[in-house]
Coordinates of C-alpha atoms in Angstrom, one line a residue:
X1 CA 17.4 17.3 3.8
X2 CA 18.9 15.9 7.0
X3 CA 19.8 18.4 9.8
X4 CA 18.0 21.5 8.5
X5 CA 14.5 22.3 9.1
X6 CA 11.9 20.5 6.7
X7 CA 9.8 22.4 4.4
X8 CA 6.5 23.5 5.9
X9 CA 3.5 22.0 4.4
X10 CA 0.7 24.0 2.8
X11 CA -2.5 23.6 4.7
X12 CA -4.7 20.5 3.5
X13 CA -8.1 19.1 4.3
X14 CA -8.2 16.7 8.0
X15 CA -10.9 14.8 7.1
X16 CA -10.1 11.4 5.8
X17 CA -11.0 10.7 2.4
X18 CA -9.4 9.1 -1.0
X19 CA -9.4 12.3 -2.5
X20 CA -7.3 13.5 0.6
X21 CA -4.6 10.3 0.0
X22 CA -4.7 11.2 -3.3
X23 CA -3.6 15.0 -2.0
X24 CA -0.8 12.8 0.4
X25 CA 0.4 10.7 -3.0
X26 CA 1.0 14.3 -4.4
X27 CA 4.3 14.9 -3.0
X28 CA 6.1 18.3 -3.4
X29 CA 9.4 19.0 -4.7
X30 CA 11.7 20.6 -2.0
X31 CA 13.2 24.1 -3.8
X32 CA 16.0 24.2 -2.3
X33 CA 17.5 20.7 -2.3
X34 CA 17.4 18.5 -5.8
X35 CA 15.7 15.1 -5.8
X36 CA 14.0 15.6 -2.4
X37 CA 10.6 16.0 -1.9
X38 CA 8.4 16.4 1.1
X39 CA 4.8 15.1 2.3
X40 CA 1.9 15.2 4.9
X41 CA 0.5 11.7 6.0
X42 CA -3.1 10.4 7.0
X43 CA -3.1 8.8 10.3
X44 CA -6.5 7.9 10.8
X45 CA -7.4 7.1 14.4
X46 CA -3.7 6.0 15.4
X47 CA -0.8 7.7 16.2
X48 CA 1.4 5.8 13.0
X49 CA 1.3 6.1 9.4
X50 CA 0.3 3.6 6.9
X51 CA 3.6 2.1 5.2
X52 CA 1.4 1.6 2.5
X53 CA 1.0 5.2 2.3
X54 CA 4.5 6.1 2.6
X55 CA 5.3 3.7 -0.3
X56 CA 3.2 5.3 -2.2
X57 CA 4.6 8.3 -2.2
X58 CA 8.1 6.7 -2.8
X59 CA 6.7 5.9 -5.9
X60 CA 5.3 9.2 -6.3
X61 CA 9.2 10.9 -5.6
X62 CA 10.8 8.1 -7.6
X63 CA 9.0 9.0 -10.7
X64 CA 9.3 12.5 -10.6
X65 CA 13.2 12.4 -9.6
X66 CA 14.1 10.6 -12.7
X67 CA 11.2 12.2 -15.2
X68 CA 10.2 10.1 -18.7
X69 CA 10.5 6.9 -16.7
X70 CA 7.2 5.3 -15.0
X71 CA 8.1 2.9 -11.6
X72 CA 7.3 -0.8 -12.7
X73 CA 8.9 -2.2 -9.5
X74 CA 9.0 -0.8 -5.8
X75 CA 10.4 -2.6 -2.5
X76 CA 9.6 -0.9 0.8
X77 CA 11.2 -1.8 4.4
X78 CA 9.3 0.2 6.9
X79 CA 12.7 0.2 9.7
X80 CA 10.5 2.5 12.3
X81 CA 6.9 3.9 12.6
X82 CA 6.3 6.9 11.5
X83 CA 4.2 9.7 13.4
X84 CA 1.4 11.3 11.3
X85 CA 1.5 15.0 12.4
X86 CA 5.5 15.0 11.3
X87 CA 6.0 16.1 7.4
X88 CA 8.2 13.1 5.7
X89 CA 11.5 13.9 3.8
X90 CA 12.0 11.6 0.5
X91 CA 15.6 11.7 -0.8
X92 CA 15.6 10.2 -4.1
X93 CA 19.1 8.7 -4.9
X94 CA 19.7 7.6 -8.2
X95 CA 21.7 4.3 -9.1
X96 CA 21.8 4.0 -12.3
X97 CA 19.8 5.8 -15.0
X98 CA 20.6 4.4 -18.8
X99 CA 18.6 4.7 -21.8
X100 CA 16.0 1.8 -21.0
X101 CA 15.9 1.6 -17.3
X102 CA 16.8 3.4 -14.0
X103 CA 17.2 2.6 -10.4
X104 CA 17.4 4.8 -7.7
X105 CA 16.6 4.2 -3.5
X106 CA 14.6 6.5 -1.2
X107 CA 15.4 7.6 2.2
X108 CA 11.9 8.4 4.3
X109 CA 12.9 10.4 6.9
X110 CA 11.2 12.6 9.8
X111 CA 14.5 14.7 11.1
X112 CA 17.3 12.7 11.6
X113 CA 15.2 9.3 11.9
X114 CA 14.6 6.8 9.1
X115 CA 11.5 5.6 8.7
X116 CA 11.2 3.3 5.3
X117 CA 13.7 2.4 3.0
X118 CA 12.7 2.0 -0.5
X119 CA 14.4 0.6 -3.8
X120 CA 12.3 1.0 -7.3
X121 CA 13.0 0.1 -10.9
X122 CA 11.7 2.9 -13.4
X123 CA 11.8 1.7 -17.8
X124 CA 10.0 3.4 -20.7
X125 CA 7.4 1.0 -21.5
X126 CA 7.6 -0.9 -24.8
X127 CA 5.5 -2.7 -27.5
X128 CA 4.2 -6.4 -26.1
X129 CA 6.5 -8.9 -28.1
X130 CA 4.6 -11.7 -25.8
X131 CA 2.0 -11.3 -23.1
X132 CA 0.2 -13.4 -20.5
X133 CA -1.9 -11.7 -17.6
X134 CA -4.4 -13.8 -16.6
X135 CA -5.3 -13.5 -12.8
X136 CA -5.8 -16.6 -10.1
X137 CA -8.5 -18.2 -10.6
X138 CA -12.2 -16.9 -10.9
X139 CA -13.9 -15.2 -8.0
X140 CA -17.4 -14.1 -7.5
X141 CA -18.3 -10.8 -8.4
X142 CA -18.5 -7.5 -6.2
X143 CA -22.1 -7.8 -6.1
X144 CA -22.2 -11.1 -3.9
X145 CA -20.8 -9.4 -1.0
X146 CA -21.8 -6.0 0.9
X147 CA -19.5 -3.4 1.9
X148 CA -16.5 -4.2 4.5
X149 CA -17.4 -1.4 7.0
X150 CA -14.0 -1.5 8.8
X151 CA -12.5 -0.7 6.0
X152 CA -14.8 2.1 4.7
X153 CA -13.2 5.4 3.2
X154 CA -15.1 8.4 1.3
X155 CA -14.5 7.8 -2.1
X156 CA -13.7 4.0 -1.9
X157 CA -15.6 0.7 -1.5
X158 CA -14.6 -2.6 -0.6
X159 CA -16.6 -5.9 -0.9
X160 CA -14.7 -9.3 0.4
X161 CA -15.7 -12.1 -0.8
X162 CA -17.2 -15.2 1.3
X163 CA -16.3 -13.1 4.3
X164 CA -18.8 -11.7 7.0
X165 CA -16.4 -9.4 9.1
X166 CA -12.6 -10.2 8.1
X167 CA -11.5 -8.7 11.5
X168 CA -13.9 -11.2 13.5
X169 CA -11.6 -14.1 15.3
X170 CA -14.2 -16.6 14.7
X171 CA -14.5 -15.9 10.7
X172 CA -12.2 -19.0 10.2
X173 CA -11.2 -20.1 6.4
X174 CA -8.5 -20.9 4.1
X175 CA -5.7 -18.2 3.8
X176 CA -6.6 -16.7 1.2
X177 CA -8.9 -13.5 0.6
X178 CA -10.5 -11.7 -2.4
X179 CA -11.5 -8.0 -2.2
X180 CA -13.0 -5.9 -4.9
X181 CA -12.2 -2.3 -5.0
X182 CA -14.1 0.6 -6.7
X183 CA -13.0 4.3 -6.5
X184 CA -15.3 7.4 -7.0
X185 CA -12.2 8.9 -8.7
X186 CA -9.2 8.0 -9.9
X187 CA -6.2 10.1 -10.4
X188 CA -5.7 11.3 -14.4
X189 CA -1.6 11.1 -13.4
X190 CA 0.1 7.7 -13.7
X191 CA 2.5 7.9 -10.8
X192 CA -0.8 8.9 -8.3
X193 CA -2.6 6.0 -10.3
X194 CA 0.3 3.3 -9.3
X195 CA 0.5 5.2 -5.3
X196 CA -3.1 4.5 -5.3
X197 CA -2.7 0.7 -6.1
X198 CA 0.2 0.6 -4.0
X199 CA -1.7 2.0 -1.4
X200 CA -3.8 -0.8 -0.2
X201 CA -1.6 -3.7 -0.7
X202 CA -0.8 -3.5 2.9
X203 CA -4.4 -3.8 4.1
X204 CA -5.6 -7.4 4.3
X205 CA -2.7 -9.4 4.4
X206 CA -2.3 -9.9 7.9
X207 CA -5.9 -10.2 8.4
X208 CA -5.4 -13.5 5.3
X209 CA -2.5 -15.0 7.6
X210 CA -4.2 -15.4 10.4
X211 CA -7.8 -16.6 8.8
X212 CA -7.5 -20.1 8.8
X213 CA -6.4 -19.9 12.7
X214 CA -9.3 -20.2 15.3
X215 CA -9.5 -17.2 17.8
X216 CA -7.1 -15.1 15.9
X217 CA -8.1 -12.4 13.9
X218 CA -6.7 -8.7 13.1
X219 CA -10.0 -7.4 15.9
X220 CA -7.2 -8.3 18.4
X221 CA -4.1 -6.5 16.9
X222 CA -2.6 -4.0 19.7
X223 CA -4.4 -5.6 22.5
X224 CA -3.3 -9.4 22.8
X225 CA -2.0 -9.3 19.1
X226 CA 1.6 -7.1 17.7
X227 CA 1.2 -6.7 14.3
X228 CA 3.0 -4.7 11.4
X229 CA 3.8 -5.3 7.8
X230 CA 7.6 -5.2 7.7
X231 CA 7.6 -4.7 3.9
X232 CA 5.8 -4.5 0.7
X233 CA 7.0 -5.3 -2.8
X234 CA 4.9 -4.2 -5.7
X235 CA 5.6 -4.7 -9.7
X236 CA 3.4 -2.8 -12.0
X237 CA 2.4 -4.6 -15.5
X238 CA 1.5 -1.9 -17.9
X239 CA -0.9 -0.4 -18.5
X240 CA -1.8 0.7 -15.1
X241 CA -5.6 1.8 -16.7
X242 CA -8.8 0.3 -15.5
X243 CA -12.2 1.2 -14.9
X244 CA -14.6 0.6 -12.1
X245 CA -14.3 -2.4 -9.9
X246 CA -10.1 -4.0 -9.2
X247 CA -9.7 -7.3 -7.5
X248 CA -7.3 -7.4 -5.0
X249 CA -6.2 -11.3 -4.3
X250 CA -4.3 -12.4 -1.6
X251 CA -3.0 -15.5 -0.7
X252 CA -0.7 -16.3 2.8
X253 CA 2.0 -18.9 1.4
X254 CA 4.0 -19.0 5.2
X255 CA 2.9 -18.1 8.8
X256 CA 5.0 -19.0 11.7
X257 CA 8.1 -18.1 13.5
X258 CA 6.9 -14.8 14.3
X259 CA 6.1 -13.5 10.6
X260 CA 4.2 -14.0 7.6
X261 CA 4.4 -13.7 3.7
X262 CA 1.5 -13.1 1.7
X263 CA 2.0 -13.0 -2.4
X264 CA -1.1 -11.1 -4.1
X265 CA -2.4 -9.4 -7.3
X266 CA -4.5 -6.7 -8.7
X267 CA -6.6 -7.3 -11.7
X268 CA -9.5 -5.4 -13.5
X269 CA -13.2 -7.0 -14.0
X270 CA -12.5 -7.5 -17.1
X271 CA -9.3 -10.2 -16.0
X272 CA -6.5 -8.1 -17.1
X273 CA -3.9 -8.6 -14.4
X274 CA -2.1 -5.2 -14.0
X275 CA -0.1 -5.4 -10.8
X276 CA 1.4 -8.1 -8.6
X277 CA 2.7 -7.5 -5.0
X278 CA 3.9 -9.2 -2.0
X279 CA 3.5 -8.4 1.8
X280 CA 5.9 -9.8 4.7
X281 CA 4.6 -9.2 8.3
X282 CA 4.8 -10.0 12.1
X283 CA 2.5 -11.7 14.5
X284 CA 3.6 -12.1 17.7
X285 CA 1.9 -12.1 21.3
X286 CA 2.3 -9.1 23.4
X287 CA 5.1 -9.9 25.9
X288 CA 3.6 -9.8 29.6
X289 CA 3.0 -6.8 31.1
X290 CA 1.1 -3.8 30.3
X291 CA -0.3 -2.9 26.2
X292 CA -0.8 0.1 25.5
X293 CA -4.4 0.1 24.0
X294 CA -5.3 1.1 20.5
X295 CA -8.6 0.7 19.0
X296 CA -9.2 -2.5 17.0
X297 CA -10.8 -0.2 14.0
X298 CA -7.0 1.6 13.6
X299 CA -5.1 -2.0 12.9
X300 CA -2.5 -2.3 10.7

């Protein structure tokens, strides 16, 4: 798709919802160019685009370039930010496609600029011959906790556990966090089921990093604080199926040197364990000089 005008986008709803990711998931085939595909983005308050998002719809592309095959595993590098009011260009590459499994990379693109880099692993699920899924540990339930307001979305709710205001500097505890999820609708398709898990793996794991440290929190990211996830890594455990509330569990296993890793998983009420993902990240203090100002609600 490089070096010729992208596709123009059908008009879409502004407003921010889940059912309008769920529109951004659903990327479209490009007519006149074979395994590429094109999609809109959600910026929210702030001129960049969710890699979350953008993964996503890899996954999305991915699974729909190489049909018969669902994604079980997807590694994103977000190389540059992307701008929201530019349509992205997916260019699904296959690597190998045999009879079990398939492997392909996706270039995300806005005109000649990269933006992410993706690699997935696609299979035709099989027939448990062993299984173990059991999540980490217990947690409390989604009724303990009230709704995280910085995080509020029509169509979605999140409760965090043992946590007043996860973006406060002064909410100090151990790096690990525990949000529930529930969606007023969730997708029929399983590729737009496994974006919209994808999806918000990239939302709290900076914010676990820097919990345990005292007058850090994600409130100061792009004023005093640059932050970014640098890359996400997501394997799905079929069958990607639930109903009402998922657990998403994160846990920071390094901070320092600039960076973080955080390792997590997503797992139904009902303790099945039907995704696993990890999150690396920087945190790093502005350099001297002027910052640019964004508000603390549009974080990474």
């Amino acid at each position: 798709m490089t070096g010729r005008p992208a596709p123009e986008l059908p008009e879409r709803s502004s407003e921010s919802s889940m059912a309008r990711m769920v529109e951004i998931f659903d990327v479209r085939a490009d007519p006149a160019a074979p395994g590429c595909f094109v999609g809109d983005s959600d910026g929210g308050t702030r001129r960049v685009v969710d890699g979350s998002q953008i993964l996503g719809q890899s996954i999305v592309a991915a699974a729909r370039a190489l049909p018969g095959r669902t994604v079980r595993t997807a590694h994103a590098l977000f190389v540059s930010a992307a701008d929201p009011d530019v349509p992205l260009e997916f260019t699904v590459t296959p690597v190998r496609a045999g009879r079990s499994f398939a492997s392909a990379t996706i270039g995300v693109r806005q005109g000649e600029k990269i933006r992410t880099h993706c690699t997935v692993l696609l299979d035709a699920p099989q027939p448990d011959l062993v299984r173990w899924d059991t999540p980490a540990g217990q947690v409390a339930g989604p009724e303990t906790a009230g709704p995280e307001a910085s995080l509020a979305l029509p169509g979605r709710e999140v409760r965090i556990i043992d946590c007043a205001d996860i973006n406060d500097p002064d909410e100090v505890g151990p790096p690990v966090v525990d949000a529930w999820l529930r969606y007023d609708e969730v997708p029929a398709a399983d590729d737009l089921r496994r974006a919209m898990l994808a999806h918000f793996t990239g939302h709290l794991g900076i914010s676990t990093a820097l919990r345990p440290h005292p007058g850090l929190g994600t409130a100061q990211a792009h004023h005093t604080l640059s932050t970014a996830p640098m890359g996400i890594g997501i394997t799905f455990h079929d069958p990607v199926r639930w109903d009402g509330w998922l657990r998403y569990h994160h846990e920071a296993t390094f901070v320092g040197a600039g960076t973080a890793h955080i390792r997590g998983q997503i797992s139904t009420r009902a303790e099945s364990l039907i995704a696993s993902f990890t999150q690396d990240a920087m945190i790093r203090a502005f350099d001297t000089g002027p910052v640019n100002e964004i508000p603390s609600a549009a974080r990474l």
